[in-house]
Structures are given as structure tokens and as C-alpha cells.
PDB file of C-alpha atoms and ligand atoms in Angstrom:
ATOM      1  CA  MET A 487      94.632  42.533  39.817  1.00  0.00           C
ATOM      2  CA  ALA A 488      95.051  39.539  37.508  1.00  0.00           C
ATOM      3  CA  ARG A 489      92.880  39.401  34.412  1.00  0.00           C
ATOM      4  CA  VAL A 490      89.935  36.961  34.728  1.00  0.00           C
ATOM      5  CA  THR A 491      90.012  34.026  32.337  1.00  0.00           C
ATOM      6  CA  LYS A 492      88.123  30.738  31.906  1.00  0.00           C
ATOM      7  CA  ARG A 493      90.833  29.106  34.053  1.00  0.00           C
ATOM      8  CA  SER A 494      90.449  31.572  36.929  1.00  0.00           C
ATOM      9  CA  PRO A 495      89.057  30.017  40.157  1.00  0.00           C
ATOM     10  CA  ILE A 496      85.586  30.249  41.630  1.00  0.00           C
ATOM     11  CA  GLY A 497      85.524  31.738  45.141  1.00  0.00           C
ATOM     12  CA  VAL A 498      83.263  30.110  47.723  1.00  0.00           C
ATOM     13  CA  PHE A 499      82.764  31.455  51.222  1.00  0.00           C
ATOM     14  CA  ASP A 500      80.957  30.916  54.479  1.00  0.00           C
ATOM     15  CA  SER A 501      81.417  31.865  58.095  1.00  0.00           C
ATOM     16  CA  GLY A 502      82.854  28.428  58.770  1.00  0.00           C
ATOM     17  CA  LEU A 503      82.361  24.806  57.666  1.00  0.00           C
ATOM     18  CA  GLY A 504      78.798  25.206  56.292  1.00  0.00           C
ATOM     19  CA  GLY A 505      79.725  26.385  52.817  1.00  0.00           C
ATOM     20  CA  LEU A 506      81.618  23.132  52.239  1.00  0.00           C
ATOM     21  CA  THR A 507      78.228  21.601  51.546  1.00  0.00           C
ATOM     22  CA  VAL A 508      78.117  23.817  48.438  1.00  0.00           C
ATOM     23  CA  PHE A 509      81.855  23.446  47.699  1.00  0.00           C
ATOM     24  CA  LYS A 510      81.434  19.671  47.631  1.00  0.00           C
ATOM     25  CA  VAL A 511      78.676  19.831  44.994  1.00  0.00           C
ATOM     26  CA  LEU A 512      80.541  22.398  42.896  1.00  0.00           C
ATOM     27  CA  ALA A 513      83.626  20.137  42.942  1.00  0.00           C
ATOM     28  CA  ARG A 514      81.619  17.099  41.946  1.00  0.00           C
ATOM     29  CA  ARG A 515      79.575  18.871  39.257  1.00  0.00           C
ATOM     30  CA  MET A 516      82.453  20.849  37.721  1.00  0.00           C
ATOM     31  CA  PRO A 517      85.721  18.967  38.508  1.00  0.00           C
ATOM     32  CA  GLU A 518      87.624  21.030  35.956  1.00  0.00           C
ATOM     33  CA  GLU A 519      86.934  24.289  37.825  1.00  0.00           C
ATOM     34  CA  SER A 520      89.414  25.556  40.348  1.00  0.00           C
ATOM     35  CA  LEU A 521      87.865  26.437  43.712  1.00  0.00           C
ATOM     36  CA  ILE A 522      89.087  28.673  46.518  1.00  0.00           C
ATOM     37  CA  TYR A 523      87.180  28.239  49.788  1.00  0.00           C
ATOM     38  CA  PHE A 524      87.219  30.723  52.652  1.00  0.00           C
ATOM     39  CA  GLY A 525      85.797  29.893  56.109  1.00  0.00           C
ATOM     40  CA  ASP A 526      85.629  33.023  58.233  1.00  0.00           C
ATOM     41  CA  THR A 527      86.229  31.056  61.410  1.00  0.00           C
ATOM     42  CA  ALA A 528      87.359  34.119  63.356  1.00  0.00           C
ATOM     43  CA  HIS A 529      83.850  35.535  63.086  1.00  0.00           C
ATOM     44  CA  VAL A 530      81.598  32.462  63.090  1.00  0.00           C
ATOM     45  CA  PRO A 531      78.675  32.500  63.887  1.00  0.00           C
ATOM     46  CA  TYR A 532      77.381  35.251  61.571  1.00  0.00           C
ATOM     47  CA  GLY A 533      73.797  34.274  62.449  1.00  0.00           C
ATOM     48  CA  SER A 534      73.656  36.131  65.747  1.00  0.00           C
ATOM     49  CA  LYS A 535      75.485  39.233  64.514  1.00  0.00           C
ATOM     50  CA  SER A 536      73.989  42.574  63.329  1.00  0.00           C
ATOM     51  CA  PRO A 537      73.318  43.175  59.639  1.00  0.00           C
ATOM     52  CA  GLU A 538      76.129  45.773  59.651  1.00  0.00           C
ATOM     53  CA  ALA A 539      78.677  43.275  61.002  1.00  0.00           C
ATOM     54  CA  ILE A 540      77.501  40.562  58.597  1.00  0.00           C
ATOM     55  CA  ALA A 541      77.888  42.966  55.639  1.00  0.00           C
ATOM     56  CA  ARG A 542      81.308  44.094  56.831  1.00  0.00           C
ATOM     57  CA  PHE A 543      82.754  40.589  57.388  1.00  0.00           C
ATOM     58  CA  SER A 544      81.283  39.339  54.121  1.00  0.00           C
ATOM     59  CA  SER A 545      82.704  42.247  52.123  1.00  0.00           C
ATOM     60  CA  GLU A 546      86.150  41.754  53.602  1.00  0.00           C
ATOM     61  CA  VAL A 547      86.134  38.076  52.622  1.00  0.00           C
ATOM     62  CA  ALA A 548      84.801  38.953  49.130  1.00  0.00           C
ATOM     63  CA  LYS A 549      87.590  41.508  48.625  1.00  0.00           C
ATOM     64  CA  PHE A 550      90.194  39.023  49.774  1.00  0.00           C
ATOM     65  CA  LEU A 551      88.932  36.411  47.290  1.00  0.00           C
ATOM     66  CA  ALA A 552      88.702  38.994  44.486  1.00  0.00           C
ATOM     67  CA  GLY A 553      92.324  39.805  45.183  1.00  0.00           C
ATOM     68  CA  ARG A 554      93.136  36.136  44.495  1.00  0.00           C
ATOM     69  CA  GLY A 555      91.773  36.520  40.989  1.00  0.00           C
ATOM     70  CA  ILE A 556      88.406  34.715  41.220  1.00  0.00           C
ATOM     71  CA  LYS A 557      86.036  34.887  38.242  1.00  0.00           C
ATOM     72  CA  LEU A 558      82.852  34.453  40.278  1.00  0.00           C
ATOM     73  CA  LEU A 559      81.893  34.429  43.937  1.00  0.00           C
ATOM     74  CA  VAL A 560      79.534  31.966  45.504  1.00  0.00           C
ATOM     75  CA  VAL A 561      78.204  33.300  48.820  1.00  0.00           C
ATOM     76  CA  ALA A 562      77.644  29.847  50.361  1.00  0.00           C
ATOM     77  CA  CYS A 563      76.149  31.357  53.472  1.00  0.00           C
ATOM     78  CA  ASN A 564      72.464  32.041  53.884  1.00  0.00           C
ATOM     79  CA  THR A 565      73.019  34.668  56.537  1.00  0.00           C
ATOM     80  CA  SER A 566      75.344  36.595  54.194  1.00  0.00           C
ATOM     81  CA  SER A 567      73.060  36.024  51.206  1.00  0.00           C
ATOM     82  CA  ALA A 568      70.140  37.385  53.244  1.00  0.00           C
ATOM     83  CA  TRP A 569      71.860  40.562  54.469  1.00  0.00           C
ATOM     84  CA  ALA A 570      75.079  41.282  52.586  1.00  0.00           C
ATOM     85  CA  LEU A 571      74.623  40.763  48.809  1.00  0.00           C
ATOM     86  CA  PRO A 572      74.315  44.507  48.042  1.00  0.00           C
ATOM     87  CA  ALA A 573      77.423  45.298  50.074  1.00  0.00           C
ATOM     88  CA  ILE A 574      79.387  42.453  48.525  1.00  0.00           C
ATOM     89  CA  ARG A 575      78.337  43.522  44.980  1.00  0.00           C
ATOM     90  CA  LYS A 576      79.537  47.000  45.817  1.00  0.00           C
ATOM     91  CA  ALA A 577      82.811  45.708  47.156  1.00  0.00           C
ATOM     92  CA  VAL A 578      83.810  43.477  44.234  1.00  0.00           C
ATOM     93  CA  LYS A 579      83.341  43.503  40.494  1.00  0.00           C
ATOM     94  CA  VAL A 580      82.941  39.754  39.884  1.00  0.00           C
ATOM     95  CA  PRO A 581      79.476  38.168  39.474  1.00  0.00           C
ATOM     96  CA  VAL A 582      77.987  37.019  42.791  1.00  0.00           C
ATOM     97  CA  VAL A 583      75.715  34.015  43.325  1.00  0.00           C
ATOM     98  CA  GLY A 584      73.843  33.646  46.642  1.00  0.00           C
ATOM     99  CA  VAL A 585      72.011  30.606  48.021  1.00  0.00           C
ATOM    100  CA  ILE A 586      68.548  31.950  48.898  1.00  0.00           C
ATOM    101  CA  ASP A 587      66.868  32.200  45.466  1.00  0.00           C
ATOM    102  CA  PRO A 588      68.230  28.763  44.438  1.00  0.00           C
ATOM    103  CA  GLY A 589      66.904  27.278  47.717  1.00  0.00           C
ATOM    104  CA  ALA A 590      63.465  28.843  47.303  1.00  0.00           C
ATOM    105  CA  ARG A 591      63.255  27.538  43.718  1.00  0.00           C
ATOM    106  CA  ALA A 592      64.300  24.037  44.728  1.00  0.00           C
ATOM    107  CA  ALA A 593      61.672  23.951  47.524  1.00  0.00           C
ATOM    108  CA  LEU A 594      58.801  25.030  45.280  1.00  0.00           C
ATOM    109  CA  GLY A 595      60.017  22.513  42.699  1.00  0.00           C
ATOM    110  CA  VAL A 596      59.233  19.560  45.038  1.00  0.00           C
ATOM    111  CA  SER A 597      56.537  20.876  47.402  1.00  0.00           C
ATOM    112  CA  ARG A 598      53.164  19.261  46.734  1.00  0.00           C
ATOM    113  CA  GLY A 599      50.974  21.341  49.058  1.00  0.00           C
ATOM    114  CA  GLY A 600      52.979  24.580  49.107  1.00  0.00           C
ATOM    115  CA  ARG A 601      53.479  24.413  52.900  1.00  0.00           C
ATOM    116  CA  ILE A 602      57.132  25.310  53.263  1.00  0.00           C
ATOM    117  CA  GLY A 603      59.083  25.286  56.510  1.00  0.00           C
ATOM    118  CA  ILE A 604      62.270  27.327  56.728  1.00  0.00           C
ATOM    119  CA  ILE A 605      64.942  26.855  59.308  1.00  0.00           C
ATOM    120  CA  GLY A 606      67.949  29.123  59.515  1.00  0.00           C
ATOM    121  CA  THR A 607      69.984  31.368  61.766  1.00  0.00           C
ATOM    122  CA  GLU A 608      68.330  34.151  63.739  1.00  0.00           C
ATOM    123  CA  ALA A 609      69.593  36.715  61.231  1.00  0.00           C
ATOM    124  CA  THR A 610      68.317  34.775  58.199  1.00  0.00           C
ATOM    125  CA  VAL A 611      64.910  34.228  59.726  1.00  0.00           C
ATOM    126  CA  LYS A 612      64.692  37.848  60.763  1.00  0.00           C
ATOM    127  CA  SER A 613      65.471  39.022  57.203  1.00  0.00           C
ATOM    128  CA  GLU A 614      62.472  37.119  55.803  1.00  0.00           C
ATOM    129  CA  ALA A 615      64.574  36.632  52.676  1.00  0.00           C
ATOM    130  CA  TYR A 616      63.232  33.154  52.054  1.00  0.00           C
ATOM    131  CA  VAL A 617      59.617  34.162  52.680  1.00  0.00           C
ATOM    132  CA  LYS A 618      59.971  36.957  50.142  1.00  0.00           C
ATOM    133  CA  ALA A 619      61.717  34.767  47.611  1.00  0.00           C
ATOM    134  CA  ILE A 620      59.058  32.043  47.940  1.00  0.00           C
ATOM    135  CA  LYS A 621      56.126  34.463  47.716  1.00  0.00           C
ATOM    136  CA  ASN A 622      57.733  36.056  44.669  1.00  0.00           C
ATOM    137  CA  LEU A 623      57.702  32.692  42.917  1.00  0.00           C
ATOM    138  CA  ARG A 624      54.356  31.394  44.242  1.00  0.00           C
ATOM    139  CA  LYS A 625      51.978  33.833  45.858  1.00  0.00           C
ATOM    140  CA  GLY A 626      49.742  31.270  47.595  1.00  0.00           C
ATOM    141  CA  ALA A 627      52.582  29.362  49.282  1.00  0.00           C
ATOM    142  CA  LYS A 628      52.364  29.083  53.077  1.00  0.00           C
ATOM    143  CA  THR A 629      55.616  29.541  55.052  1.00  0.00           C
ATOM    144  CA  VAL A 630      56.596  28.836  58.644  1.00  0.00           C
ATOM    145  CA  SER A 631      60.065  29.886  59.812  1.00  0.00           C
ATOM    146  CA  ALA A 632      62.084  28.833  62.821  1.00  0.00           C
ATOM    147  CA  ALA A 633      65.521  30.050  63.971  1.00  0.00           C
ATOM    148  CA  CYS A 634      67.746  27.180  65.209  1.00  0.00           C
ATOM    149  CA  PRO A 635      70.740  28.974  66.752  1.00  0.00           C
ATOM    150  CA  LEU A 636      72.194  25.906  68.464  1.00  0.00           C
ATOM    151  CA  PHE A 637      72.770  23.990  65.259  1.00  0.00           C
ATOM    152  CA  VAL A 638      75.773  26.027  63.992  1.00  0.00           C
ATOM    153  CA  PRO A 639      77.875  25.632  67.140  1.00  0.00           C
ATOM    154  CA  LEU A 640      77.057  21.904  67.183  1.00  0.00           C
ATOM    155  CA  VAL A 641      78.210  21.496  63.596  1.00  0.00           C
ATOM    156  CA  GLU A 642      81.365  23.600  64.126  1.00  0.00           C
ATOM    157  CA  GLU A 643      82.103  21.392  67.148  1.00  0.00           C
ATOM    158  CA  GLY A 644      81.909  18.289  64.966  1.00  0.00           C
ATOM    159  CA  TRP A 645      78.714  17.011  66.665  1.00  0.00           C
ATOM    160  CA  TRP A 646      76.742  15.932  63.593  1.00  0.00           C
ATOM    161  CA  SER A 647      74.673  13.150  65.198  1.00  0.00           C
ATOM    162  CA  GLY A 648      73.861  11.653  68.555  1.00  0.00           C
ATOM    163  CA  ASP A 649      71.493  12.229  71.512  1.00  0.00           C
ATOM    164  CA  VAL A 650      72.225  15.892  72.067  1.00  0.00           C
ATOM    165  CA  VAL A 651      71.724  16.867  68.421  1.00  0.00           C
ATOM    166  CA  GLU A 652      68.576  14.777  68.255  1.00  0.00           C
ATOM    167  CA  THR A 653      67.102  16.369  71.378  1.00  0.00           C
ATOM    168  CA  VAL A 654      67.792  19.878  70.068  1.00  0.00           C
ATOM    169  CA  ALA A 655      66.380  18.988  66.651  1.00  0.00           C
ATOM    170  CA  ARG A 656      63.151  17.609  68.178  1.00  0.00           C
ATOM    171  CA  LYS A 657      62.692  20.840  70.148  1.00  0.00           C
ATOM    172  CA  TYR A 658      63.121  23.042  67.073  1.00  0.00           C
ATOM    173  CA  ALA A 659      61.026  20.744  64.871  1.00  0.00           C
ATOM    174  CA  GLY A 660      57.928  20.936  67.107  1.00  0.00           C
ATOM    175  CA  PRO A 661      56.276  24.094  65.625  1.00  0.00           C
ATOM    176  CA  LEU A 662      57.152  23.016  62.044  1.00  0.00           C
ATOM    177  CA  LYS A 663      55.548  19.631  62.552  1.00  0.00           C
ATOM    178  CA  SER A 664      52.464  21.259  64.139  1.00  0.00           C
ATOM    179  CA  ALA A 665      52.166  23.468  61.031  1.00  0.00           C
ATOM    180  CA  ARG A 666      52.324  20.282  58.907  1.00  0.00           C
ATOM    181  CA  VAL A 667      54.933  21.564  56.509  1.00  0.00           C
ATOM    182  CA  ASP A 668      55.480  19.231  53.512  1.00  0.00           C
ATOM    183  CA  THR A 669      58.889  20.656  52.615  1.00  0.00           C
ATOM    184  CA  LEU A 670      61.633  21.979  54.873  1.00  0.00           C
ATOM    185  CA  ILE A 671      64.313  24.355  53.618  1.00  0.00           C
ATOM    186  CA  LEU A 672      67.618  23.865  55.400  1.00  0.00           C
ATOM    187  CA  GLY A 673      68.220  27.593  55.182  1.00  0.00           C
ATOM    188  CA  CYS A 674      71.719  27.531  56.590  1.00  0.00           C
ATOM    189  CA  THR A 675      74.573  25.781  54.818  1.00  0.00           C
ATOM    190  CA  HIS A 676      75.628  24.171  58.123  1.00  0.00           C
ATOM    191  CA  TYR A 677      72.372  22.218  58.452  1.00  0.00           C
ATOM    192  CA  PRO A 678      72.941  19.573  55.711  1.00  0.00           C
ATOM    193  CA  PHE A 679      75.580  18.175  58.112  1.00  0.00           C
ATOM    194  CA  LEU A 680      72.626  17.208  60.297  1.00  0.00           C
ATOM    195  CA  LYS A 681      70.424  15.891  57.463  1.00  0.00           C
ATOM    196  CA  PRO A 682      70.101  12.285  58.748  1.00  0.00           C
ATOM    197  CA  VAL A 683      68.943  13.507  62.139  1.00  0.00           C
ATOM    198  CA  LEU A 684      66.603  16.127  60.642  1.00  0.00           C
ATOM    199  CA  ALA A 685      65.125  13.548  58.246  1.00  0.00           C
ATOM    200  CA  ARG A 686      64.380  11.201  61.137  1.00  0.00           C
ATOM    201  CA  VAL A 687      62.872  13.966  63.271  1.00  0.00           C
ATOM    202  CA  MET A 688      60.683  15.458  60.514  1.00  0.00           C
ATOM    203  CA  GLY A 689      59.529  12.076  59.198  1.00  0.00           C
ATOM    204  CA  SER A 690      59.610  10.565  55.744  1.00  0.00           C
ATOM    205  CA  LYS A 691      56.761  12.664  54.317  1.00  0.00           C
ATOM    206  CA  VAL A 692      58.707  15.937  54.641  1.00  0.00           C
ATOM    207  CA  ARG A 693      61.135  16.770  51.805  1.00  0.00           C
ATOM    208  CA  LEU A 694      64.409  18.345  52.989  1.00  0.00           C
ATOM    209  CA  ILE A 695      65.917  20.976  50.731  1.00  0.00           C
ATOM    210  CA  ASP A 696      69.430  22.220  50.808  1.00  0.00           C
ATOM    211  CA  SER A 697      70.369  24.744  48.244  1.00  0.00           C
ATOM    212  CA  ALA A 698      73.716  23.228  47.264  1.00  0.00           C
ATOM    213  CA  GLU A 699      72.635  21.449  44.061  1.00  0.00           C
ATOM    214  CA  GLU A 700      70.532  24.372  42.791  1.00  0.00           C
ATOM    215  CA  THR A 701      73.261  26.892  43.672  1.00  0.00           C
ATOM    216  CA  ALA A 702      75.846  24.852  41.769  1.00  0.00           C
ATOM    217  CA  ARG A 703      73.499  24.678  38.776  1.00  0.00           C
ATOM    218  CA  GLU A 704      73.054  28.440  38.882  1.00  0.00           C
ATOM    219  CA  THR A 705      76.817  28.958  39.163  1.00  0.00           C
ATOM    220  CA  GLU A 706      77.374  26.785  36.098  1.00  0.00           C
ATOM    221  CA  ASN A 707      74.659  28.708  34.163  1.00  0.00           C
ATOM    222  CA  VAL A 708      76.143  32.083  35.044  1.00  0.00           C
ATOM    223  CA  LEU A 709      79.623  30.937  34.006  1.00  0.00           C
ATOM    224  CA  CYS A 710      78.324  29.492  30.708  1.00  0.00           C
ATOM    225  CA  GLY A 711      76.392  32.725  30.048  1.00  0.00           C
ATOM    226  CA  LEU A 712      79.602  34.727  30.487  1.00  0.00           C
ATOM    227  CA  GLY A 713      81.706  32.303  28.463  1.00  0.00           C
ATOM    228  CA  LEU A 714      83.838  31.641  31.555  1.00  0.00           C
ATOM    229  CA  ARG A 715      83.533  27.827  31.984  1.00  0.00           C
ATOM    230  CA  ALA A 716      86.894  26.160  32.386  1.00  0.00           C
ATOM    231  CA  PRO A 717      87.855  23.825  29.525  1.00  0.00           C
ATOM    232  CA  ARG A 718      86.405  20.297  30.063  1.00  0.00           C
ATOM    233  CA  GLY A 719      88.636  17.378  30.897  1.00  0.00           C
ATOM    234  CA  GLY A 720      91.097  19.202  33.125  1.00  0.00           C
ATOM    235  CA  LYS A 721      91.378  18.965  36.899  1.00  0.00           C
ATOM    236  CA  GLY A 722      90.826  22.111  38.839  1.00  0.00           C
ATOM    237  CA  ARG A 723      92.950  23.056  41.856  1.00  0.00           C
ATOM    238  CA  ARG A 724      91.524  23.354  45.343  1.00  0.00           C
ATOM    239  CA  GLU A 725      92.653  25.954  47.821  1.00  0.00           C
ATOM    240  CA  MET A 726      91.348  26.559  51.365  1.00  0.00           C
ATOM    241  CA  TRP A 727      91.627  29.433  53.746  1.00  0.00           C
ATOM    242  CA  ALA A 728      90.380  30.215  57.189  1.00  0.00           C
ATOM    243  CA  SER A 729      90.588  33.350  59.305  1.00  0.00           C
ATOM    244  CA  ASP A 730      91.377  31.405  62.478  1.00  0.00           C
ATOM    245  CA  ALA A 731      92.464  27.942  63.638  1.00  0.00           C
ATOM    246  CA  PRO A 732      93.221  26.522  60.173  1.00  0.00           C
ATOM    247  CA  GLU A 733      94.421  23.082  61.508  1.00  0.00           C
ATOM    248  CA  ARG A 734      91.103  22.541  63.222  1.00  0.00           C
ATOM    249  CA  PHE A 735      89.264  23.603  60.134  1.00  0.00           C
ATOM    250  CA  ALA A 736      91.369  21.182  58.023  1.00  0.00           C
ATOM    251  CA  ARG A 737      90.508  18.277  60.362  1.00  0.00           C
ATOM    252  CA  LEU A 738      86.728  18.911  60.285  1.00  0.00           C
ATOM    253  CA  ALA A 739      86.694  19.763  56.555  1.00  0.00           C
ATOM    254  CA  GLY A 740      88.469  16.473  55.807  1.00  0.00           C
ATOM    255  CA  ARG A 741      85.898  14.602  57.834  1.00  0.00           C
ATOM    256  CA  MET A 742      83.050  16.327  56.018  1.00  0.00           C
ATOM    257  CA  LEU A 743      84.517  15.958  52.485  1.00  0.00           C
ATOM    258  CA  GLY A 744      85.610  12.349  53.130  1.00  0.00           C
ATOM    259  CA  ALA A 745      89.169  13.133  51.952  1.00  0.00           C
ATOM    260  CA  LYS A 746      92.194  14.421  53.776  1.00  0.00           C
ATOM    261  CA  VAL A 747      92.525  18.221  53.525  1.00  0.00           C
ATOM    262  CA  LYS A 748      96.279  18.696  53.571  1.00  0.00           C
ATOM    263  CA  LYS A 749      96.556  22.431  53.824  1.00  0.00           C
ATOM    264  CA  VAL A 750      94.329  25.277  55.039  1.00  0.00           C
ATOM    265  CA  ARG A 751      96.006  28.659  54.921  1.00  0.00           C
ATOM    266  CA  LEU A 752      95.466  31.411  57.458  1.00  0.00           C
ATOM    267  CA  HIS A 753      94.357  34.928  56.578  1.00  0.00           C
ATOM    268  CA  HIS A 754      93.723  37.465  59.388  1.00  0.00           C
ATOM    269  CA  PHE A 755      91.480  40.474  58.949  1.00  0.00           C
ATOM    270  CA  ASP A 756      92.625  43.290  61.178  1.00  0.00           C
TER     271      ASP A 756
HETATM  272  N1  DGL B 313      76.332  28.712  57.321  1.00  0.00           N
HETATM  273  C1  DGL B 313      75.799  30.018  57.510  1.00  0.00           C
HETATM  274  C2  DGL B 313      74.421  30.180  56.886  1.00  0.00           C
HETATM  275  O1  DGL B 313      74.184  29.560  55.914  1.00  0.00           O
HETATM  276  C3  DGL B 313      76.078  30.809  58.662  1.00  0.00           C
HETATM  277  C4  DGL B 313      76.027  30.202  60.016  1.00  0.00           C
HETATM  278  C5  DGL B 313      76.492  31.200  61.035  1.00  0.00           C
HETATM  279  O2  DGL B 313      77.645  31.637  60.899  1.00  0.00           O
HETATM  280  O3  DGL B 313      75.709  31.602  61.892  1.00  0.00           O
HETATM  281  O4  DGL B 313      73.643  30.996  57.354  1.00  0.00           O
END
């Protein structure tokens, strides 16, 4: 395996398109860093799978990225961050950054009343990872969680707005609005794609939190701490992989990033 240096890439992964919300912020914040993205499109959605399957898929992706010489791995998937961090840390030697602690910190940073709503996949909600992270930071905080399993297929289908999405969002938002949450954690990296709809449905008084900014900040801090930040002024390379249907992934990724994605390579796990 190649020796890790300051110029080694950062690995970023998700079950599909969702982690691009984190990739985009990393690329903007640290343009000199090289990034390798992996969308595990053969296995999406992770959110309805068992913890064992989530840990197995996540570890396979982590090992693949480690084999490409990454210096740090960003697990840009809440479901994986909730269930698979110990397995990933066992599978690879590089430092690993998840999205849950950064998301919990960001929410408590802006919440006035400490009434935090959490939406995520079934698996993330079941794990109570956010609830634990929030209570760890602020004991008296109130949390309400809701699983929103239809959002990921809608996002992967490229339906990011419109009547259908709005109707589904209103249905999911009901209990959160009744609980009068003041802050809503988008506890799945796919959900920021639906931010305009969610903002309308929740109303202007509710702050929406996605963990991308905070996760990128944490990534930068970890790299600085290890003396592994790429030299400033350069331009990092970008590389993308998917485990199925790479052309389709390239099309939707380009739409999301607002720039043509020329090449997404295919890697099968079998
Ligand atoms: N984007 C992912 C998350 O943050 C996973 C969605 C899924 O595969 O179910 O949880």
C-alpha cells in the first residue's frame, strides 16, 4: 500500500448520491485537497438494511478506498456513521470522520429552545445515535425523531422538488411540527437535496441543519492535527466511483454539483 503523504487524497463515501452534499463542501473549503468519492449504488439504500449488512458494505468500501491510498476517510453517510464506525475502524488504518457528532454539535450551536427534531433513515433513527450524541452534549435537550424512508429513493430518482416530494414531506413533518421543534437535523446526507421543500414545509422559524459544513471543518481539523493538510495554492484532483450504473450516477452527480462529471468509474464488490 502506498505511503500516506500530505498530497494523498481524502476518501468520501455514501450509499449513493447523498454524500455529495459533504463532498461539495469539502471541495469548496479545501480546493487543494484531492478527493475520491465512492457511491455504493449497488447497495443503496443502506437505511432499510440490517446493522450487519450496513457494517459489511461500509467496510468493503472503506477497504477499497484505503487501497487507493487515502489519508483520511469521511463516512458521508449517517446510516453508516450510526452503525458501522467500529467495523470501519477495524477494517482500515486511516483516521475516520463520521457525520453524526458534527451534526449534533451544529444543531445545538443554533437551537434556541433545545427542541431538536431528527429525520433520518429507519436504521439511523433506530440506532438513536443522534439522540445519544445530543444528550451527551446537552443533557436537558428534547429530541423527536422521525424516519423518512421515501426520501432516499426520491433523491436517487432525481426528484428533488415538486408535488410528490412536497406531499411526502408534509406527511413526515406532521409529528415534528406538533412537537414544535425549533431545529431540524437532516440526519441523512440525501436530505439536503430536498432543503427548499423541507424549509417551506417546516416554516421559517425552524432551523435546518445538515452536517456537511461541520463535518468538513472537523476533517480539516483532523488533517491539520496530523500534519497532513495538502500544500495551499494547488488544485486537488477529483475521482469518482460507483458500484453500479456509473453513467446514471455521473448524470445526477453533475446536476447536483452544478458541473459536468466526466467520468465515474465502476467497482464491483463480489
Ligand atoms: N445518505 C445516507 C445517510 O446519510 C444513506 C441513505 C440510504 O442509503 O438509505 O443515511
